[in-house]
Short mmCIF file of C-alpha atoms and ligand atoms in Angstrom, two decimals:
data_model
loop_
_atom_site.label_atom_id
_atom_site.label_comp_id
_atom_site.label_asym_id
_atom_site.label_seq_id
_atom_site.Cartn_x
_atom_site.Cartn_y
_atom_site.Cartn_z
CA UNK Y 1 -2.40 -5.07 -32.44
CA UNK Y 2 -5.50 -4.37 -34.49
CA UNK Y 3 -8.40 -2.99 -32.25
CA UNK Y 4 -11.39 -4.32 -33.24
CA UNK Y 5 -14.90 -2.73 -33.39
CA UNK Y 6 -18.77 -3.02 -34.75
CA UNK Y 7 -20.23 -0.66 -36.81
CA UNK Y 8 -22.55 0.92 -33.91
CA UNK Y 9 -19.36 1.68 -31.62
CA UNK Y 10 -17.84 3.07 -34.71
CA UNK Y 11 -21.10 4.99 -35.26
CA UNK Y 12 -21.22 6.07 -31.36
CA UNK Y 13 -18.23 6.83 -31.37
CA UNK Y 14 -18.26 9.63 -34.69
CA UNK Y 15 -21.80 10.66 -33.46
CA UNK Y 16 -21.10 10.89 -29.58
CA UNK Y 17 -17.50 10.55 -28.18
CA UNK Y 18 -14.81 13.38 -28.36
CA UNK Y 19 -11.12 12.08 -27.88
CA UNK Y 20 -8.88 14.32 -26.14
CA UNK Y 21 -5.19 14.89 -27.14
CA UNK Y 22 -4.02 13.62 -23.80
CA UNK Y 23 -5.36 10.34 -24.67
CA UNK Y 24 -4.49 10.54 -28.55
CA UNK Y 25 -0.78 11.14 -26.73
CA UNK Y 26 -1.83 7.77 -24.59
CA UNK Y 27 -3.08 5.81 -27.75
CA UNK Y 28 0.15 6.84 -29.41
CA UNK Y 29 2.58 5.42 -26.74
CA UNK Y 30 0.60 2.13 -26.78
CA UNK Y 31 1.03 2.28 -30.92
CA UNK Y 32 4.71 2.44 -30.31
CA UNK Y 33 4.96 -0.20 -27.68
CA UNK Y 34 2.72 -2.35 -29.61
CA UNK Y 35 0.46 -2.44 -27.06
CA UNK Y 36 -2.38 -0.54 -28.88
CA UNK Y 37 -5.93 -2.31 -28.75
CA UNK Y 38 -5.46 -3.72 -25.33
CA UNK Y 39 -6.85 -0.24 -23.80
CA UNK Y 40 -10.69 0.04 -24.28
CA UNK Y 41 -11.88 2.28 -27.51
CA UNK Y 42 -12.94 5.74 -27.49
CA UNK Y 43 -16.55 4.53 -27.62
CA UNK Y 44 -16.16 2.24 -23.97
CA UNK Y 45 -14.18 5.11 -22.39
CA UNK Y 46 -16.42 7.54 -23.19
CA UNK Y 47 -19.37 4.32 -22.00
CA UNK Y 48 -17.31 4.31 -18.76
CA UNK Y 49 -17.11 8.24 -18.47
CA UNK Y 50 -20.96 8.03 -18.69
CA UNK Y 51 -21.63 5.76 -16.21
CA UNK Y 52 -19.49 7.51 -14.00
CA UNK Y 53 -21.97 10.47 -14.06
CA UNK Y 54 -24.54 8.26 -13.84
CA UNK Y 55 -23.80 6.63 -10.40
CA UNK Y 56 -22.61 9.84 -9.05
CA UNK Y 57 -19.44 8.08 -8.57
CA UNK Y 58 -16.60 10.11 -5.76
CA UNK Y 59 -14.30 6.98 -5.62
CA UNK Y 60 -13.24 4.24 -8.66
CA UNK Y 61 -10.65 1.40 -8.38
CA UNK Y 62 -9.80 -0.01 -11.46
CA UNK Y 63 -8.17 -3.33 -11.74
CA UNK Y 64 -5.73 -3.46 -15.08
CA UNK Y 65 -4.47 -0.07 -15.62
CA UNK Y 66 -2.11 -0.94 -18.85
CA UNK Y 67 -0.78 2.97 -19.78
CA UNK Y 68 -3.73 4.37 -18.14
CA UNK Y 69 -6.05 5.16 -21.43
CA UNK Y 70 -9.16 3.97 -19.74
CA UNK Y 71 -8.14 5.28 -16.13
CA UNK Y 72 -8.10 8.76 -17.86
CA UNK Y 73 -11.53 8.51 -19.57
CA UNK Y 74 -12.76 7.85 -15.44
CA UNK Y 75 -11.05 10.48 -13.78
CA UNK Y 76 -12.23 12.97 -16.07
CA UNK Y 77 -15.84 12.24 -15.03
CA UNK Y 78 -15.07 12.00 -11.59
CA UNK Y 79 -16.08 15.56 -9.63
CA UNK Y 80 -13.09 17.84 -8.66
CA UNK Y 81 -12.88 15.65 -5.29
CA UNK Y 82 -13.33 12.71 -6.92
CA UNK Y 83 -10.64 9.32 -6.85
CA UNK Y 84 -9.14 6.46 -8.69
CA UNK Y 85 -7.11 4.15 -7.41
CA UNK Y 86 -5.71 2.01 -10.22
CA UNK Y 87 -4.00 -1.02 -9.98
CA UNK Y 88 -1.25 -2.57 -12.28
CA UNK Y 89 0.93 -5.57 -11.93
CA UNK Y 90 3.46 -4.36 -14.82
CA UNK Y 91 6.28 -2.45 -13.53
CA UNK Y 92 6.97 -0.68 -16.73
CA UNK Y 93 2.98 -0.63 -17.23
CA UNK Y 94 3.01 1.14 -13.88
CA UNK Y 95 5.92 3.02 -14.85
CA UNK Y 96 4.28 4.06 -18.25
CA UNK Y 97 1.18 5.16 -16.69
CA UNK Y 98 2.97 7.43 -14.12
CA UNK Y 99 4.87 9.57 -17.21
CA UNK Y 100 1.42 9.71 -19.31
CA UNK Y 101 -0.71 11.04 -16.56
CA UNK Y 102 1.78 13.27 -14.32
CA UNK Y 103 1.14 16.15 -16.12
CA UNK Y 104 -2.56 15.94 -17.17
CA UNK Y 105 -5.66 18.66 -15.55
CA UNK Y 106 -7.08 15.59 -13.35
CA UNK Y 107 -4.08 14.31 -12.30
CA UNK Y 108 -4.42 14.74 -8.52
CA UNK Y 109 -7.77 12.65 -8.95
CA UNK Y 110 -5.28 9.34 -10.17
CA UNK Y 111 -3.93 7.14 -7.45
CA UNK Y 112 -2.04 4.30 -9.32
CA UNK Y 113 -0.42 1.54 -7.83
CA UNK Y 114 2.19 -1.22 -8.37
CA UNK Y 115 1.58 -4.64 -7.36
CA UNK Y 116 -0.48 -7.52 -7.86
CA UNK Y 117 -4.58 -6.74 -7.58
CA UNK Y 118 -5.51 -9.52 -5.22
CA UNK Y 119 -3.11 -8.37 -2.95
CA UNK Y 120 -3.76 -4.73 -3.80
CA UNK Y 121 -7.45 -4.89 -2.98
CA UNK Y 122 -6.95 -6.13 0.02
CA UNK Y 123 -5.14 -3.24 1.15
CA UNK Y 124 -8.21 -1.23 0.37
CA UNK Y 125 -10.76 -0.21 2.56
CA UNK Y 126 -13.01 2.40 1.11
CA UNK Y 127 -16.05 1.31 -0.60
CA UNK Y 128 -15.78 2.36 -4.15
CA UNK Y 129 -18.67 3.64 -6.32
CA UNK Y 130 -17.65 2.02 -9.49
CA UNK Y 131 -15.36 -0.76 -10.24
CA UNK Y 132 -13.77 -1.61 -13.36
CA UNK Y 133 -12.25 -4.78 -13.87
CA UNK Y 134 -9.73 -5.54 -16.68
CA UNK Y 135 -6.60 -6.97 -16.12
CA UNK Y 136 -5.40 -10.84 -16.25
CA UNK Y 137 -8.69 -13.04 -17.05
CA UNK Y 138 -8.32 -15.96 -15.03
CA UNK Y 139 -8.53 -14.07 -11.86
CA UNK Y 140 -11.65 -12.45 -12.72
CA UNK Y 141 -13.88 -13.97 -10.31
CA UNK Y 142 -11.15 -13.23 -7.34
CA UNK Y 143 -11.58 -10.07 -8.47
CA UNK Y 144 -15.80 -10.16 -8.32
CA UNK Y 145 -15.28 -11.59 -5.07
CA UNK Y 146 -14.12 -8.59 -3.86
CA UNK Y 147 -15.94 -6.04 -5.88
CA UNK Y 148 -19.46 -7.92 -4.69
CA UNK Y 149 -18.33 -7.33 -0.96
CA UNK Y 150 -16.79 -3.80 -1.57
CA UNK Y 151 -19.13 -1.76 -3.86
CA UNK Y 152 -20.93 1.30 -2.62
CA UNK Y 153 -24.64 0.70 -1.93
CA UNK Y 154 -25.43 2.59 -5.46
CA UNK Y 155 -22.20 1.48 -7.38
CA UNK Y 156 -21.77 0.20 -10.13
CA UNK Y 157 -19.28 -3.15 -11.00
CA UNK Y 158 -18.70 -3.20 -14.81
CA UNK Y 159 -16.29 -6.34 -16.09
CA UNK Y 160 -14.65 -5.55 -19.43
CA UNK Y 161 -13.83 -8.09 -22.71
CA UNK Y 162 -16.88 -10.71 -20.88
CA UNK Y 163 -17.05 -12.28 -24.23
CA UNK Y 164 -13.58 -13.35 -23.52
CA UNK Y 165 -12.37 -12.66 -27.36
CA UNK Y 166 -15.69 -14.35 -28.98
CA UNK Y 167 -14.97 -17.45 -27.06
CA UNK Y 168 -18.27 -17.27 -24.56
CA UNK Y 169 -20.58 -16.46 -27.82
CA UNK Y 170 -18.97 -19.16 -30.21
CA UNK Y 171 -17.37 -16.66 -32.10
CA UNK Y 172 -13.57 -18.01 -33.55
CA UNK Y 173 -11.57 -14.58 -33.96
CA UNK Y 174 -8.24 -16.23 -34.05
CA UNK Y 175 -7.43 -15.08 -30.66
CA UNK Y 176 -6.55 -17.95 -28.21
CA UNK Y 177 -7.51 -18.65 -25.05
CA UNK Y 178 -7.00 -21.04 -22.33
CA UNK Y 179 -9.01 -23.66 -20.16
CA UNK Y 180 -8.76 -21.37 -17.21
CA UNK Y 181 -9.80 -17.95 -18.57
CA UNK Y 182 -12.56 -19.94 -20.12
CA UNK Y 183 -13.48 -21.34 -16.83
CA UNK Y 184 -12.91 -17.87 -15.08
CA UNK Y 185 -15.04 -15.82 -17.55
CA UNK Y 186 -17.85 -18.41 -17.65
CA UNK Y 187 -18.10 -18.41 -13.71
CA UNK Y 188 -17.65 -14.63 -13.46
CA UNK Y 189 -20.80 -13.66 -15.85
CA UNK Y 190 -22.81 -16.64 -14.29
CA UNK Y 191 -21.82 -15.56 -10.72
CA UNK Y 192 -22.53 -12.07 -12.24
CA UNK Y 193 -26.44 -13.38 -12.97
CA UNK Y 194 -27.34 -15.24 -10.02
CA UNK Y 195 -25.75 -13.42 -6.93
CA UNK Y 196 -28.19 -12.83 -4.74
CA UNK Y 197 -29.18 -8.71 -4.08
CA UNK Y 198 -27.57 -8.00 -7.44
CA UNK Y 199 -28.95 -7.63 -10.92
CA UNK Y 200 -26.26 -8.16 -14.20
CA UNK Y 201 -27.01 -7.71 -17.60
CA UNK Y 202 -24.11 -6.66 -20.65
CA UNK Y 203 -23.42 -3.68 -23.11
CA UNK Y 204 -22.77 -6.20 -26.52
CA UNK Y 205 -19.43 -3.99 -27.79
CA UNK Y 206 -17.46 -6.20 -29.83
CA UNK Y 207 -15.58 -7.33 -26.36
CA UNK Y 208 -18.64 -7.59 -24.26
CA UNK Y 209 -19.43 -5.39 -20.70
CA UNK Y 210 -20.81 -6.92 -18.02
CA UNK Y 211 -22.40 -4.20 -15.73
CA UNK Y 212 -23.99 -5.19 -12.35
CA UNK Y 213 -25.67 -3.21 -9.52
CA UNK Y 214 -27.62 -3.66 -6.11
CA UNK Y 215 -31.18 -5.21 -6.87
CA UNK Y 216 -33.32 -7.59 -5.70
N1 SAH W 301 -7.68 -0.74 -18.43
C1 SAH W 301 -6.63 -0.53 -19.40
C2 SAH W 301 -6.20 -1.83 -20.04
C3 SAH W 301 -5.70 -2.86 -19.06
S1 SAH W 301 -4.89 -4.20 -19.90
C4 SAH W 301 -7.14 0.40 -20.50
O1 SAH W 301 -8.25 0.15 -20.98
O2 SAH W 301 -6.45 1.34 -20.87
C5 SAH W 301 -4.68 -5.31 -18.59
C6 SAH W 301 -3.59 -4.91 -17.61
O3 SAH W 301 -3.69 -5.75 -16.47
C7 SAH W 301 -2.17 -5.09 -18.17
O4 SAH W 301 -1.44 -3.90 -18.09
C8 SAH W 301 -1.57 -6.17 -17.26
O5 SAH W 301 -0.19 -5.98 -17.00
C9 SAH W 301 -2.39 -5.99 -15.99
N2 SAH W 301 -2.40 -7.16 -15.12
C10 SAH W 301 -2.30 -8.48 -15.47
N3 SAH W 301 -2.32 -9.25 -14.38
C11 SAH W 301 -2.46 -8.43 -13.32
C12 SAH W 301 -2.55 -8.65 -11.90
N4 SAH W 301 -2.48 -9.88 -11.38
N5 SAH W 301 -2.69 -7.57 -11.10
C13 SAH W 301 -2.74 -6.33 -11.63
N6 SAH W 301 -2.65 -6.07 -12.93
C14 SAH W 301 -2.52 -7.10 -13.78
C1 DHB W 302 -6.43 -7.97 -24.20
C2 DHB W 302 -6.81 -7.57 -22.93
C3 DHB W 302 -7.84 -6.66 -22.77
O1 DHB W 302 -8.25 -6.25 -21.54
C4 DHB W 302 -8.51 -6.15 -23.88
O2 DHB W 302 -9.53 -5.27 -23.68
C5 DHB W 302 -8.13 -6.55 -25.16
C6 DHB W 302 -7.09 -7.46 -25.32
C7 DHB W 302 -5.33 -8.95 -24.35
O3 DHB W 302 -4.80 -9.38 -23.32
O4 DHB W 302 -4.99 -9.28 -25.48
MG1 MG W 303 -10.02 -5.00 -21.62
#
């Protein structure tokens, strides 16, 4: 798969963002498994990294963890006592993501785990300073739902690929979609903009962010 960028994440990214080899050894496995381009870029790792710092973020769960490029980027900026739990339906996914981050410097910071999210969330009962949703797109507001009851009083909930692949800007980019993820995504950035004691707004990369936080 072909990852797609504009020309300002391209120019963040040269200007701003330094890869590791760890995930260079991550981008490669998804390469070979064809897989490459679902992960985020450098450039909304390195976004997600940030806001980590930002918040002041001890505790992430991630929803979607693929081979675990993105759940890297986070538990790098998390402080030496600092967790992720990361969730990922996928067996081999799962399986994948174990090998890749056993052996890396931050890998006692990485909780992943197998299963379906809803369920998986459910099971959960700390209240995470950031949350990072990217897995199946229909269940995205299921997955709101719970992120809007669950945050930390100064996280931060950031939804990736809110454009849902051009569709929600009228953008045709060949990728298809269906009635329900368009449904799903529409309700999850409107939800997103009118909840009441939270304020949205979205990073435009070339898959759209949707970040929201506490706020009148
Ligand atoms: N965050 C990753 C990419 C995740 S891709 C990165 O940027 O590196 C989306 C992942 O969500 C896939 O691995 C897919 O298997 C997983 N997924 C799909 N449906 C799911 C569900 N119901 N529960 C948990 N994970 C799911
Ligand atoms: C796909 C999923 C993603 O989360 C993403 O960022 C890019 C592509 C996909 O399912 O094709
Ligand atoms: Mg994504």
């Amino acid at each position: 798969m072909l990852r797609h960028t504009t020309k300002s994440e391209e120019y963040i990214r040269k200007t701003f963002v330094h890869e590791s080899e760890d995930h260079k050894r991550i981008a490669e496995a998804l390469q070979a498994d064809g897989k490459f381009g679902i992960n985020v870029g450098p450039f909304e790792g390195h976004t997600l990294a940030f806001f980590i710092r930002l918040v002041r973020a001890r505790t992430v769960v991630e929803v979607g963890t693929l081979y675990g490029y993105s759940t890297l980027w986070m538990a790098r900026a998390l402080p030496a006592d600092g967790k992720i739990i990361s969730l990922e339906k996928d067996e081999s996914h799962h399986r994948r993501a174990s090998e890749l981050l056993k052996n890396v410097d931050v890998a006692d910071k990485i909780d992943l785990r197998c299963g379906d999210a809803v369920e998986l969330l459910n099971q959960i009962t700390i209240k995470p300073d950031l949350i990072f949703i990217d897995a199946n797109k229909p269940a995205y507001p299921a997955y709101l739902d719970w992120a809007l009851k669950n945050i930390s009083d100064q996280g931060l909930i950031i939804g990736d690929n809110t454009f849902l692949f051009g569709h929600l800007i009228g953008e045709d980019r060949g990728e298809g979609t269906s009635p329900k993820a368009m449904e799903a995504m529409t309700a999850f950035n409107k939800r997103a903009a009118s909840e009441s004691g939270f304020v949205a707004t979205m990073i435009p990369t070339w898959e759209g962010m949707t970040l929201i936080t506490r706020g009148a």
